mmCIF file of C-alpha atoms and ligand atoms in Angstrom:
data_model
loop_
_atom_site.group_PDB
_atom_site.id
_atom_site.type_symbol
_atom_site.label_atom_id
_atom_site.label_comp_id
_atom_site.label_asym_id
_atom_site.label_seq_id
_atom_site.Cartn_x
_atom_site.Cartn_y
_atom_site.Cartn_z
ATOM 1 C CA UNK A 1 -21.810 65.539 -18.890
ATOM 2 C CA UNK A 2 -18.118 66.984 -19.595
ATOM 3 C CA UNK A 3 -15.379 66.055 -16.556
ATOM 4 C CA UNK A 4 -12.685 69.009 -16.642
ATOM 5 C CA UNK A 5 -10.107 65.891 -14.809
ATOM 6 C CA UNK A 6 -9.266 62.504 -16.919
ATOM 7 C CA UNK A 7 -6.840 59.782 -16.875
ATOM 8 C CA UNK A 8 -5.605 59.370 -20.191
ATOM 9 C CA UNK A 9 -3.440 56.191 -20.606
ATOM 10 C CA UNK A 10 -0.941 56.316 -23.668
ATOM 11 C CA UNK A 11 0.964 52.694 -24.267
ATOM 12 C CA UNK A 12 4.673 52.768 -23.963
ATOM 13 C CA UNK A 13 5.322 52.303 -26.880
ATOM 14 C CA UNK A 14 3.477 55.938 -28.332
ATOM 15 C CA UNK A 15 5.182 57.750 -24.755
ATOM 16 C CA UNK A 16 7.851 59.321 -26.889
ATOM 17 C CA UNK A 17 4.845 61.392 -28.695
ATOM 18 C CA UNK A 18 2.642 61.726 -25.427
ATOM 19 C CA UNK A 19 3.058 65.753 -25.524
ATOM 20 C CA UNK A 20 2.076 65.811 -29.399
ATOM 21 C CA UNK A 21 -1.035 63.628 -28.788
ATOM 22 C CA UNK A 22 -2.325 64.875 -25.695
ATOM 23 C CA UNK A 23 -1.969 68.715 -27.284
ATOM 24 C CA UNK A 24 -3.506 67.184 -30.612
ATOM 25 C CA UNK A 25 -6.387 66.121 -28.161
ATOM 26 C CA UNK A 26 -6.899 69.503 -26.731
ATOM 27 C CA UNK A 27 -5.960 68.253 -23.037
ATOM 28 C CA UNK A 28 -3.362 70.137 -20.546
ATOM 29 C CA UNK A 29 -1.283 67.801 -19.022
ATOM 30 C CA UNK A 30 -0.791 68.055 -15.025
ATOM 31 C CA UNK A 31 0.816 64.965 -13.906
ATOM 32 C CA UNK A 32 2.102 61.341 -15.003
ATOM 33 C CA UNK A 33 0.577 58.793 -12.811
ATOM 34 C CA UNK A 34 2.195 55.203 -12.473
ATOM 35 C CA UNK A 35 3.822 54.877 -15.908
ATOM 36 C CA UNK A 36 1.716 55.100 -18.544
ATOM 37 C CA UNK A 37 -1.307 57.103 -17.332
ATOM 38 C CA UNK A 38 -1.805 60.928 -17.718
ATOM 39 C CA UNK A 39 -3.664 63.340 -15.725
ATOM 40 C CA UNK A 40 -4.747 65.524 -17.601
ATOM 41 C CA UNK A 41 -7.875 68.696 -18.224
ATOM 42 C CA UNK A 42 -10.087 68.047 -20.753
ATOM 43 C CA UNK A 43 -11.613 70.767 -22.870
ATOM 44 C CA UNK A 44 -13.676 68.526 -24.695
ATOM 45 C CA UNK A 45 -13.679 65.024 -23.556
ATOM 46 C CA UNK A 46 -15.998 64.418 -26.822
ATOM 47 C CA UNK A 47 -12.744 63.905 -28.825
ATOM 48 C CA UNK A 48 -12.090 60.504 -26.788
ATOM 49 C CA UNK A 49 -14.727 59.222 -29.268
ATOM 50 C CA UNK A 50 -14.262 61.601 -32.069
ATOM 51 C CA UNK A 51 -10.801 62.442 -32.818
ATOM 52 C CA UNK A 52 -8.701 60.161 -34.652
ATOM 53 C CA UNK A 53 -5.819 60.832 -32.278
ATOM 54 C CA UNK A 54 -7.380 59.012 -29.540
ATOM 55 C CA UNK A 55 -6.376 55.521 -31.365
ATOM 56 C CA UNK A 56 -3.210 56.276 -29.761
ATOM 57 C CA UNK A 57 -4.559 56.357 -26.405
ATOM 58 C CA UNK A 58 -5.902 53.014 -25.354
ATOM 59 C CA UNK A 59 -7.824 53.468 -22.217
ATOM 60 C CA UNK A 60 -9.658 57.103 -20.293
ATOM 61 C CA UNK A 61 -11.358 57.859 -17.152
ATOM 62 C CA UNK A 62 -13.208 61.048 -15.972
ATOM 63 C CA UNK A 63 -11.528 61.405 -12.316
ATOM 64 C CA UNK A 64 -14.954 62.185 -10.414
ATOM 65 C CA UNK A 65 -13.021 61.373 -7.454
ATOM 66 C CA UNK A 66 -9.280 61.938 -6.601
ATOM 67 C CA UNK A 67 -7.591 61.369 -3.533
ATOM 68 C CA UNK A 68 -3.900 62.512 -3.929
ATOM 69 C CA UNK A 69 -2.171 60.102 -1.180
ATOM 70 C CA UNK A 70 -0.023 57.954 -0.008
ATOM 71 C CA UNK A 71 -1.944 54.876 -0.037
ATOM 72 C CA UNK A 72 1.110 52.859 1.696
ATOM 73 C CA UNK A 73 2.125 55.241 4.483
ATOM 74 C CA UNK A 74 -1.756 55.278 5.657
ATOM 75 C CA UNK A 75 -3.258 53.499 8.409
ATOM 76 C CA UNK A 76 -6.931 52.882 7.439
ATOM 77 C CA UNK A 77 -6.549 53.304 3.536
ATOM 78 C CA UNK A 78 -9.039 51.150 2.406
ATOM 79 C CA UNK A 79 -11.417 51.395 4.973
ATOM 80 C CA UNK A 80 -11.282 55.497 4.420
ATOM 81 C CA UNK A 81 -10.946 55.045 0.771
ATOM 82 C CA UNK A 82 -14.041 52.392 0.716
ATOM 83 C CA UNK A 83 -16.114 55.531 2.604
ATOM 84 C CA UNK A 84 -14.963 58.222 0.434
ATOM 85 C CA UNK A 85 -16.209 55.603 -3.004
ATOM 86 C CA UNK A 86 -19.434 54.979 -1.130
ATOM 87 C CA UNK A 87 -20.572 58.837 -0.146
ATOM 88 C CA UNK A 88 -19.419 59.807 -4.090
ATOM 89 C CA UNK A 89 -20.989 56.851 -5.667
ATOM 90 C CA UNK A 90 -23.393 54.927 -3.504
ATOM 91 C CA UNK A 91 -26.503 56.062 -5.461
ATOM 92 C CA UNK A 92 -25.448 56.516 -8.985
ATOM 93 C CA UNK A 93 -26.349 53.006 -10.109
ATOM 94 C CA UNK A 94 -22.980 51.498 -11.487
ATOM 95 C CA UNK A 95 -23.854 48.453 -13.023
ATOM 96 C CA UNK A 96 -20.227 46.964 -11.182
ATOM 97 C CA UNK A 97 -16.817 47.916 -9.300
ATOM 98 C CA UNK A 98 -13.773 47.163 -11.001
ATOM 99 C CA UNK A 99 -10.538 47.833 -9.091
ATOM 100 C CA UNK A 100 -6.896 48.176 -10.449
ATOM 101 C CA UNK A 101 -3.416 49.119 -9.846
ATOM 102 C CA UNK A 102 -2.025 52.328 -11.772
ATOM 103 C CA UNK A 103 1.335 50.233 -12.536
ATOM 104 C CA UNK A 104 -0.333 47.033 -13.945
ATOM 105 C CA UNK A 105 2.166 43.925 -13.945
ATOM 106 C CA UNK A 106 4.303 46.129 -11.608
ATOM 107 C CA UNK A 107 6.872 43.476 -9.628
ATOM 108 C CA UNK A 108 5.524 44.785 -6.422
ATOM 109 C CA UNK A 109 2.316 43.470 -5.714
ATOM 110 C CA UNK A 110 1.725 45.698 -2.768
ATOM 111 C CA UNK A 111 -1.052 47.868 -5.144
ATOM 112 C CA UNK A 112 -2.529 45.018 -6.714
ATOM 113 C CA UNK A 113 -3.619 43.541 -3.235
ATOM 114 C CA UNK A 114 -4.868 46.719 -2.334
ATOM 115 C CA UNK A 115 -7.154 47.301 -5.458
ATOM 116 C CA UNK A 116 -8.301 44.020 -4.673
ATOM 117 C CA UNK A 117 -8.970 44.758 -0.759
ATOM 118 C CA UNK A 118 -10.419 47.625 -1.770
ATOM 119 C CA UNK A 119 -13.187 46.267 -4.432
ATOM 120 C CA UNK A 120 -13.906 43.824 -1.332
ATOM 121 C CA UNK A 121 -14.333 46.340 0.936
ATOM 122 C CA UNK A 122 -16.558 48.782 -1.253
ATOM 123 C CA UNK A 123 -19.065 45.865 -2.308
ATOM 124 C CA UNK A 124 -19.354 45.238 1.321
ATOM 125 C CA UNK A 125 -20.554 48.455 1.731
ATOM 126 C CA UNK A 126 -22.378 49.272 -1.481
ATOM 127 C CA UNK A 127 -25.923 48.637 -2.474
ATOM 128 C CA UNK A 128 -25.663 45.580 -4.211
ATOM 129 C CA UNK A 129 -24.218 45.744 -8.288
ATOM 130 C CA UNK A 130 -25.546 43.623 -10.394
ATOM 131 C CA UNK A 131 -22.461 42.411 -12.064
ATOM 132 C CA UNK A 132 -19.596 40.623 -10.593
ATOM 133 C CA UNK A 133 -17.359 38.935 -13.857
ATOM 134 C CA UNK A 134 -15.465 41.326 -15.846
ATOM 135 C CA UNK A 135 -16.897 40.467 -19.509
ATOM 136 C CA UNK A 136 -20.767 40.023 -18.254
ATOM 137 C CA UNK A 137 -20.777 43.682 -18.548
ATOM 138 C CA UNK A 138 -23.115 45.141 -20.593
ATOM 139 C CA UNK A 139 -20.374 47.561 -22.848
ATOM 140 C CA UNK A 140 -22.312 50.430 -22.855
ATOM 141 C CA UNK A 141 -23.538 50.722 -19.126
ATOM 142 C CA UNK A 142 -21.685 52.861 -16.614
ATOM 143 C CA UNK A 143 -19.205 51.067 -14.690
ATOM 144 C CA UNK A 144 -17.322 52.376 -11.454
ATOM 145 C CA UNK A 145 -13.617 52.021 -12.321
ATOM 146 C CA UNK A 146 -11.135 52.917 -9.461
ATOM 147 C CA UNK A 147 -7.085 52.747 -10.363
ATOM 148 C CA UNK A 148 -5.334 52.841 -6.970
ATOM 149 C CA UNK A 149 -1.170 53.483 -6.610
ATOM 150 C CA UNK A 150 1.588 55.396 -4.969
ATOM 151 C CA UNK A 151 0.059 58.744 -6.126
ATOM 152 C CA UNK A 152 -3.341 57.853 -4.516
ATOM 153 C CA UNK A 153 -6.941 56.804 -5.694
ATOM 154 C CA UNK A 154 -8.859 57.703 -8.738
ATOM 155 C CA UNK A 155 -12.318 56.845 -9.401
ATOM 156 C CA UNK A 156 -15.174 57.341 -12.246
ATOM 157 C CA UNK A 157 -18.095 56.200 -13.885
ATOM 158 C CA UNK A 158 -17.682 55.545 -17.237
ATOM 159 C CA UNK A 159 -19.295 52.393 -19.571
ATOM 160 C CA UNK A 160 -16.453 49.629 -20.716
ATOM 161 C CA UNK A 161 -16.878 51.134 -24.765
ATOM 162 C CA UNK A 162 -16.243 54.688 -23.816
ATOM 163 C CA UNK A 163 -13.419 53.881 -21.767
ATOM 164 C CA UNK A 164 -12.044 51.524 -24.208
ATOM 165 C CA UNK A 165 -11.919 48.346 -21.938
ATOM 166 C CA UNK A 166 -13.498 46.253 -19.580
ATOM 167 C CA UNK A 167 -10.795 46.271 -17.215
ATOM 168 C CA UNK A 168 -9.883 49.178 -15.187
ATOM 169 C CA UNK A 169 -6.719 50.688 -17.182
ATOM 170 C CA UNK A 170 -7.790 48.453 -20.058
ATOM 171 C CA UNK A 171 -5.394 45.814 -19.927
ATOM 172 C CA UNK A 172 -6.588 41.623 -20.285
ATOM 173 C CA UNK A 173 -3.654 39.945 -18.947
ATOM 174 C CA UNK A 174 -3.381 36.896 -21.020
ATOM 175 C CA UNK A 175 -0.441 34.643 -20.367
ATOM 176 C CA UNK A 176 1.959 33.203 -22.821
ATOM 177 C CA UNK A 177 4.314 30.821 -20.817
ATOM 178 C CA UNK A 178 3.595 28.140 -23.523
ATOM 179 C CA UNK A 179 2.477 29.839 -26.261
ATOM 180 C CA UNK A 180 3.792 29.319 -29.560
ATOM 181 C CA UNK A 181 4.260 32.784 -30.569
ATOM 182 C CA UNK A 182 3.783 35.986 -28.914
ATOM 183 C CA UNK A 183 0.989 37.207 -31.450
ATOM 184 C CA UNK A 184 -1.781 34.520 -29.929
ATOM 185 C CA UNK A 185 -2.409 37.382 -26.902
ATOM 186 C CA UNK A 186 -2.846 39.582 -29.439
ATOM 187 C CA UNK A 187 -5.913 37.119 -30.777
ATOM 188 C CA UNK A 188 -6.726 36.305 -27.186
ATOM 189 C CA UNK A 189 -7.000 40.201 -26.692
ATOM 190 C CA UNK A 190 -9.115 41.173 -29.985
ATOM 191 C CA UNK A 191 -11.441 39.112 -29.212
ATOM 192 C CA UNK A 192 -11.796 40.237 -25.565
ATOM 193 C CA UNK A 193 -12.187 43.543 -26.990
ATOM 194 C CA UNK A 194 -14.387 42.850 -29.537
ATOM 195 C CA UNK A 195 -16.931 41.784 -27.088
ATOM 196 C CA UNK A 196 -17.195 45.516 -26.537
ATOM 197 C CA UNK A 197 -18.874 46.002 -29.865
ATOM 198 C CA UNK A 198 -20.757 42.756 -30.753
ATOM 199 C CA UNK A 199 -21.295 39.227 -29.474
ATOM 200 C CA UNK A 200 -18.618 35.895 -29.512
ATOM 201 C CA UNK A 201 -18.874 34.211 -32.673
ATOM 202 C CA UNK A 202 -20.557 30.954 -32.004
ATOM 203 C CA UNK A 203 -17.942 27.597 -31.381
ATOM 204 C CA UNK A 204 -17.727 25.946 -34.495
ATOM 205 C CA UNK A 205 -17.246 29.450 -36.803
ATOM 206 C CA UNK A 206 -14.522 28.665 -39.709
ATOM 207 C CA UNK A 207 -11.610 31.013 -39.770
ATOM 208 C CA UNK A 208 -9.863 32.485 -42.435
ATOM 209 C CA UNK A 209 -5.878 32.675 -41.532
ATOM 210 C CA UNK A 210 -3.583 34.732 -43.509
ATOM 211 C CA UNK A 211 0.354 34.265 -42.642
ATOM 212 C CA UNK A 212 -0.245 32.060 -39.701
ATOM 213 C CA UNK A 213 3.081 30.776 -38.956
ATOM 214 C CA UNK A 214 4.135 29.841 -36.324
ATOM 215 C CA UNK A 215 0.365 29.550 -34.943
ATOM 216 C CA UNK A 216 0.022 31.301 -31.915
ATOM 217 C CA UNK A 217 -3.395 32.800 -33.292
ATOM 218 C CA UNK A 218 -4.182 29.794 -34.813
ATOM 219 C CA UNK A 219 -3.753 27.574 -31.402
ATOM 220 C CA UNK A 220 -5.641 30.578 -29.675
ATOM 221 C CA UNK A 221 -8.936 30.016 -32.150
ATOM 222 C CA UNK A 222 -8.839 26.193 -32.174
ATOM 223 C CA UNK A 223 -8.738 26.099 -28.229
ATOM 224 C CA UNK A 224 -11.698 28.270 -28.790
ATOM 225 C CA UNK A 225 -13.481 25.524 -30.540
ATOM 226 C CA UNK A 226 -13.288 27.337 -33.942
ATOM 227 C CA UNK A 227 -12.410 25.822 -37.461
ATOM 228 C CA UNK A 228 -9.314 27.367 -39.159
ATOM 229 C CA UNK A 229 -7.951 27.456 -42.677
ATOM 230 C CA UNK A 230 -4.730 28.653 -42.396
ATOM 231 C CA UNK A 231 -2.355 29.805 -45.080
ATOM 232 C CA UNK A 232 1.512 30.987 -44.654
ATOM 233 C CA UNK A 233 4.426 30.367 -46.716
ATOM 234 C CA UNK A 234 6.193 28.671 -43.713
ATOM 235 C CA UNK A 235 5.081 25.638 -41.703
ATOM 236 C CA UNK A 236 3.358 25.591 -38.490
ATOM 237 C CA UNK A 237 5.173 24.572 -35.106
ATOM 238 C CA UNK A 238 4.707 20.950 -34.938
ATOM 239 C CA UNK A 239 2.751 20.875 -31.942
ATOM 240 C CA UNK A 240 -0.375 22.078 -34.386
ATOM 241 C CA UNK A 241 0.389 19.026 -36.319
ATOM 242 C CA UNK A 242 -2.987 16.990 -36.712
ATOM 243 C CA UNK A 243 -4.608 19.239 -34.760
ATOM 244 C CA UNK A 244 -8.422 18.904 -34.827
ATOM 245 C CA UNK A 245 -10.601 21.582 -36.757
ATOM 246 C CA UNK A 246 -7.286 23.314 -38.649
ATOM 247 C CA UNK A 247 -6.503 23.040 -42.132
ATOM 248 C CA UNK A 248 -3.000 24.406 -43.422
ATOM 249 C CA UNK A 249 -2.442 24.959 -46.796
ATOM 250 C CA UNK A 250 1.357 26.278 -46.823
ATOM 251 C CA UNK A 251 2.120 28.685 -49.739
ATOM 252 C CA UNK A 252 1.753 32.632 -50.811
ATOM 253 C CA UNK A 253 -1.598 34.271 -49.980
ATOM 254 C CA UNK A 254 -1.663 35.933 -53.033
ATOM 255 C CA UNK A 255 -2.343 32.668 -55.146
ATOM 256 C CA UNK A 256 -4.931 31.319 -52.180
ATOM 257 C CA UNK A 257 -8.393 31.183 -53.500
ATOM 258 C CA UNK A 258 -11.613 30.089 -51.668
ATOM 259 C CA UNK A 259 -13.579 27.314 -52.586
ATOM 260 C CA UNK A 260 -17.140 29.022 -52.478
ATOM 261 C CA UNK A 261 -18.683 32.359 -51.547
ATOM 262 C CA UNK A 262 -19.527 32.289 -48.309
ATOM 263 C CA UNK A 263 -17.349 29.540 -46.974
ATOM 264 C CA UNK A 264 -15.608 31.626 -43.852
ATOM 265 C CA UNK A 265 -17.299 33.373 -40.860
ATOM 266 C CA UNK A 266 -14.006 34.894 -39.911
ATOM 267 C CA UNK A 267 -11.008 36.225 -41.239
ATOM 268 C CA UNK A 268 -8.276 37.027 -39.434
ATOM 269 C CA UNK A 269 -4.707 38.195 -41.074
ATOM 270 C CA UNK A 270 -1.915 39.440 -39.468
ATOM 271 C CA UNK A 271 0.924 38.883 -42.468
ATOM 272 C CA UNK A 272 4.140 41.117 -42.322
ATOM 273 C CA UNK A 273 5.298 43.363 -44.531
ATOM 274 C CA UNK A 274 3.694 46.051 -46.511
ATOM 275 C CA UNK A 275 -0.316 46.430 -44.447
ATOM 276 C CA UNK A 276 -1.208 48.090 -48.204
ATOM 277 C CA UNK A 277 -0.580 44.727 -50.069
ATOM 278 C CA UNK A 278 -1.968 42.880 -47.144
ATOM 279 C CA UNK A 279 -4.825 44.650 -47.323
ATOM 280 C CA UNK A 280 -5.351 43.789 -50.529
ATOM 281 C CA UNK A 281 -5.408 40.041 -50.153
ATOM 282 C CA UNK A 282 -7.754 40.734 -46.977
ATOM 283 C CA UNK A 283 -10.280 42.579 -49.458
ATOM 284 C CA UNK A 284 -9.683 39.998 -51.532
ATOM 285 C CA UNK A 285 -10.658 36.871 -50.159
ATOM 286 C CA UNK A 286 -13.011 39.063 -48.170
ATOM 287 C CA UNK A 287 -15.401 38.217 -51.104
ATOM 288 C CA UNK A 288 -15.092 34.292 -49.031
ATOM 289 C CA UNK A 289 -17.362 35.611 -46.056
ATOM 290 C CA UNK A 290 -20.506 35.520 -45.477
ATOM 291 C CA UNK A 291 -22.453 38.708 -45.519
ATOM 292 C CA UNK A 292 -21.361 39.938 -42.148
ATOM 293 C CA UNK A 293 -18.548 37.857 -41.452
ATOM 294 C CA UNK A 294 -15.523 39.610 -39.404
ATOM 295 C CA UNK A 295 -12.300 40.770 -40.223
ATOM 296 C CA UNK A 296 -9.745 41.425 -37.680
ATOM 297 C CA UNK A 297 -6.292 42.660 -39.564
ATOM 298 C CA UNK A 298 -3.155 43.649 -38.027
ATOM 299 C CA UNK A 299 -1.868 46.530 -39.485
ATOM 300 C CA UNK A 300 1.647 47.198 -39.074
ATOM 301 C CA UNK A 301 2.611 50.577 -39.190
ATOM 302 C CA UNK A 302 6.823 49.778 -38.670
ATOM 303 C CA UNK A 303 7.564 51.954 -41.091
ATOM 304 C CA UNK A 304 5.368 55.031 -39.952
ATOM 305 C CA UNK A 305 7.976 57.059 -37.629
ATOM 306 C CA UNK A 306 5.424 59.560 -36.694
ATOM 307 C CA UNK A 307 1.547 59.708 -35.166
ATOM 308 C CA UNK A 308 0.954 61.735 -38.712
ATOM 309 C CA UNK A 309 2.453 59.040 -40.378
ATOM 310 C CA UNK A 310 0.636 56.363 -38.837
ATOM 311 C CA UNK A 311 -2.640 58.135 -39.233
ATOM 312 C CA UNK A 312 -2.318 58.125 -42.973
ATOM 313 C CA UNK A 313 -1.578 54.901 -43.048
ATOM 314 C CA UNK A 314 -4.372 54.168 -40.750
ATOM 315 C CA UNK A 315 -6.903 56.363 -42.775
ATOM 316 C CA UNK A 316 -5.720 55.025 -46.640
ATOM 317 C CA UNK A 317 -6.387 51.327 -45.365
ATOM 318 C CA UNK A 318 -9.740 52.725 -43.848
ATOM 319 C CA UNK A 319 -10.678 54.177 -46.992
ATOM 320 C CA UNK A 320 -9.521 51.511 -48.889
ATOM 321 C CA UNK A 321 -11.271 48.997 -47.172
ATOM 322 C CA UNK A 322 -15.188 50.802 -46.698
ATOM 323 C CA UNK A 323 -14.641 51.725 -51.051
ATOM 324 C CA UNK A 324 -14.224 47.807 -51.448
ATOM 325 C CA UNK A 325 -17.570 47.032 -49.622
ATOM 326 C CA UNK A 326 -16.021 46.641 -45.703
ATOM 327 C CA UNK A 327 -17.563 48.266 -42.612
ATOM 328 C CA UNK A 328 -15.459 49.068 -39.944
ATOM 329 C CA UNK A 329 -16.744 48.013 -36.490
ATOM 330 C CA UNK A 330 -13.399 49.227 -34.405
ATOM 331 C CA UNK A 331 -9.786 50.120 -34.586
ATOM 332 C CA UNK A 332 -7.597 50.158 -31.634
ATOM 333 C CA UNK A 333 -4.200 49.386 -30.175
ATOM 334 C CA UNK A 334 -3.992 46.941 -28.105
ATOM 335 C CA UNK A 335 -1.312 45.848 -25.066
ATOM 336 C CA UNK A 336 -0.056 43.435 -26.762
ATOM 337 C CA UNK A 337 0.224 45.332 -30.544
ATOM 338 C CA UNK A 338 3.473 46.735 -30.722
ATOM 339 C CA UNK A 339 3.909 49.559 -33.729
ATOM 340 C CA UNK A 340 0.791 48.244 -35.010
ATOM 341 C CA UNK A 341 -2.749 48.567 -34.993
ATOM 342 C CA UNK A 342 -5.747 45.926 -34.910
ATOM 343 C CA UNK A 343 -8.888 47.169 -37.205
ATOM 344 C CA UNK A 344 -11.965 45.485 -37.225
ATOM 345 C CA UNK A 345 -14.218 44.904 -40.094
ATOM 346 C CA UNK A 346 -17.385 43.741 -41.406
ATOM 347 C CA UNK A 347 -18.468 41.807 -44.893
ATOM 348 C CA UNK A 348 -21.067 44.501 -45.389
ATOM 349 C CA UNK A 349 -24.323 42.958 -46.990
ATOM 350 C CA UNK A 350 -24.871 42.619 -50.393
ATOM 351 C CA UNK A 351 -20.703 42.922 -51.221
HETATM 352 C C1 LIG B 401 4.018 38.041 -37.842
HETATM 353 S S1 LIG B 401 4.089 36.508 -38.638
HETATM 354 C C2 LIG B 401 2.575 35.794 -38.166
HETATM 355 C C3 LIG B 401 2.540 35.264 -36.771
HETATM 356 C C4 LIG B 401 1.312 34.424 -36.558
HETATM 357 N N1 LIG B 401 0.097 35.204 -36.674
HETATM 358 C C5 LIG B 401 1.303 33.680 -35.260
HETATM 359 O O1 LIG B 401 0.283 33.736 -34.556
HETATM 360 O O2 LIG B 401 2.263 33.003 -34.924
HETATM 361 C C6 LIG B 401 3.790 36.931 -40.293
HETATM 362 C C7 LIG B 401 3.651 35.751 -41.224
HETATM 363 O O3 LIG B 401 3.134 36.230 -42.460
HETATM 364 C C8 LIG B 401 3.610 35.357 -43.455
HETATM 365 N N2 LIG B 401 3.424 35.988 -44.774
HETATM 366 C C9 LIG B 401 3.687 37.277 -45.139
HETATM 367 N N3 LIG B 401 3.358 37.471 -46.430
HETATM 368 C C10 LIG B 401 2.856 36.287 -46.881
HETATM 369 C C11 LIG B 401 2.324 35.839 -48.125
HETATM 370 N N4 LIG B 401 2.246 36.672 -49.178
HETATM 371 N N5 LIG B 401 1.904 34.577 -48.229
HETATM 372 C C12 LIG B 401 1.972 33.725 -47.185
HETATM 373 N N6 LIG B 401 2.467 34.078 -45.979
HETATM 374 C C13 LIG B 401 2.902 35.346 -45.822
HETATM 375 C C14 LIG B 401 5.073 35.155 -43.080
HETATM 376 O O4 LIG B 401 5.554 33.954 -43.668
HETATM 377 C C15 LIG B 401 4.977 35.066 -41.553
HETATM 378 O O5 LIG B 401 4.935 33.728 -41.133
#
């Protein structure tokens, strides 16, 4: 089915080249919605999944259903709203409703509440949907998402892995008030969105770490109930000190060597500098996994000024990385990844 209206979200942080990749994705812009989200007419919506310029998109919609209002000046909004999302939707057999604003985190929570009246009202009216909790849905089963603001409502069907999240607008809030460092939401959020392509690792899976100072990620996987093995040239914060299931061996990455094949389920490495040489210790002491095991790597693409840029960079560590035996399960940019990517791999079989 192709949907000639989309909402195409762009982070912030790529909004400076929104033009370049919404014309490199063959869509005609026709309005900015709440911040980051475009609304846009799609030529060819196949290039959501195909092009490589959608990794700098992070989240789409087909807009089956647009109501251009003023959600706050209305008497009746939701109840007229709720209506319109039954008589359009009622009997197309969305596996759930997911509600959300079109500013997310926006300091007035006026459109939050109303997403959230609105869901209530719409399952009070809809046959029944068999899923209520945001990650028991199945990732590649169509899910109503409806992103409600000051421009109106927007509504479509669309499963979590095509849209590129399980929330409406994509976006896990995780919070951080006492986290060590600001990169454990970006663990916290991998492996939220991992869930889109495979299962959790079980509790009790040993982790890999590479540069895991100050040990945000690490505190995120321990409070998982994983193992970790982290390595970085500077210490931990203290309050990972004796921490149960964590080993830290402090020193360079590049002289790090696993004990035995196979000894890791995980490895996860988000080290700074150049993402070339990181990769390299990643492939590396990617020969430590077990046939299978993940690979989540941070690739930082600082230096890359342009999209172009970043997309070489993006498709030399790709190429890299399947030549040296890796399969790569998904690459993405997350909300909390600044000029960086996250790219996730698999210990292919037999490597
Ligand atoms: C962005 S920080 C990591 C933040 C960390 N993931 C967290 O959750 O707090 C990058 C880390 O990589 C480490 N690093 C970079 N190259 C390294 C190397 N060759 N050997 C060991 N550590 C390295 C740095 O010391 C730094 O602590």
């Amino acid at each position: 089915m192709s949907h000639a209206s989309w909402l195409i979200r762009i982070p912030d942080v790529f909004a400076p080249f929104a033009p370049q990749i919404l014309a490199g994705l063959g869509a005609t812009p026709r309005k900015m919605l709440g911040g980051d989200y475009h609304l846009v007419e799609l030529a060819d919506p196949a290039v959501l999944s195909e092009s490589e310029r959608a990794l700098f998109t992070s989240w789409n919609l087909p807009v089956e259903h647009g109501w251009p209002c003023c959600p706050q000046k209305m008497d009746g909004f939701v109840e007229k709203a709720a209506q319109g999302i039954l008589k359009k939707f009622g009997d197309r057999g969305a596996q759930a409703l997911f509600t959300g604003p079109l500013l997310p985190g926006a300091p007035h929570p006026f459109y939050k509440h109303l997403a959230t009246n609105l869901r209530g009202r719409v399952l009070q009216l809809f046959p029944s949907l068999p899923v209520a909790e945001v990650e028991a849905q199945d990732p590649s089963a169509p899910t109503l998402f409806c992103l409600v603001g000051k421009e109106g409502l927007f509504c479509g069907m669309r499963s979590p892995r095509e849209a590129n999240g399980f929330y409406p607008g994509g976006t896990k809030f995780i919070r951080q008030a006492a986290a060590i460092s600001r990169a454990g939401a970006k663990i916290a959020e991998a492996l939220h969105y991992l869930k889109l392509h495979q299962p959790d690792l079980p509790a009790g899976a040993h982790w890999l770490e590479l540069g895991a100072s100050p040990g945000g990620m690490t505190a995120e996987l321990l409070d998982r109930g994983f193992r970790v093995t982290a390595v970085d040239k500077a210490a931990l914060d203290p309050r990972l000190d004796r921490a149960p299931g964590l080993t830290f061996i402090r020193g360079d990455v590049d002289t790090f060597n696993f004990k035995s094949d196979g000894e890791f389920d995980a490895l996860l490495c988000d080290m700074n500098g150049d993402p070339r040489v990181s990769l390299r210790q990643v492939v590396r002491l990617s020969a430590g996994l077990k046939a299978g095991g993940l690979i989540v790597f941070t690739l930082k693409a600082a230096g890359a000024d342009t999209p172009e840029d970043m997309l070489a960079l993006i498709r030399a560590a790709e190429a890299y990385a399947v030549a040296s035996g890796l399969t790569l399960i998904a690459k993405t940019h997350l909300t909390y990844n600044r000029q960086e990517f996250t790219l996730f791999f698999e210990r292919a079989p037999g490597h």
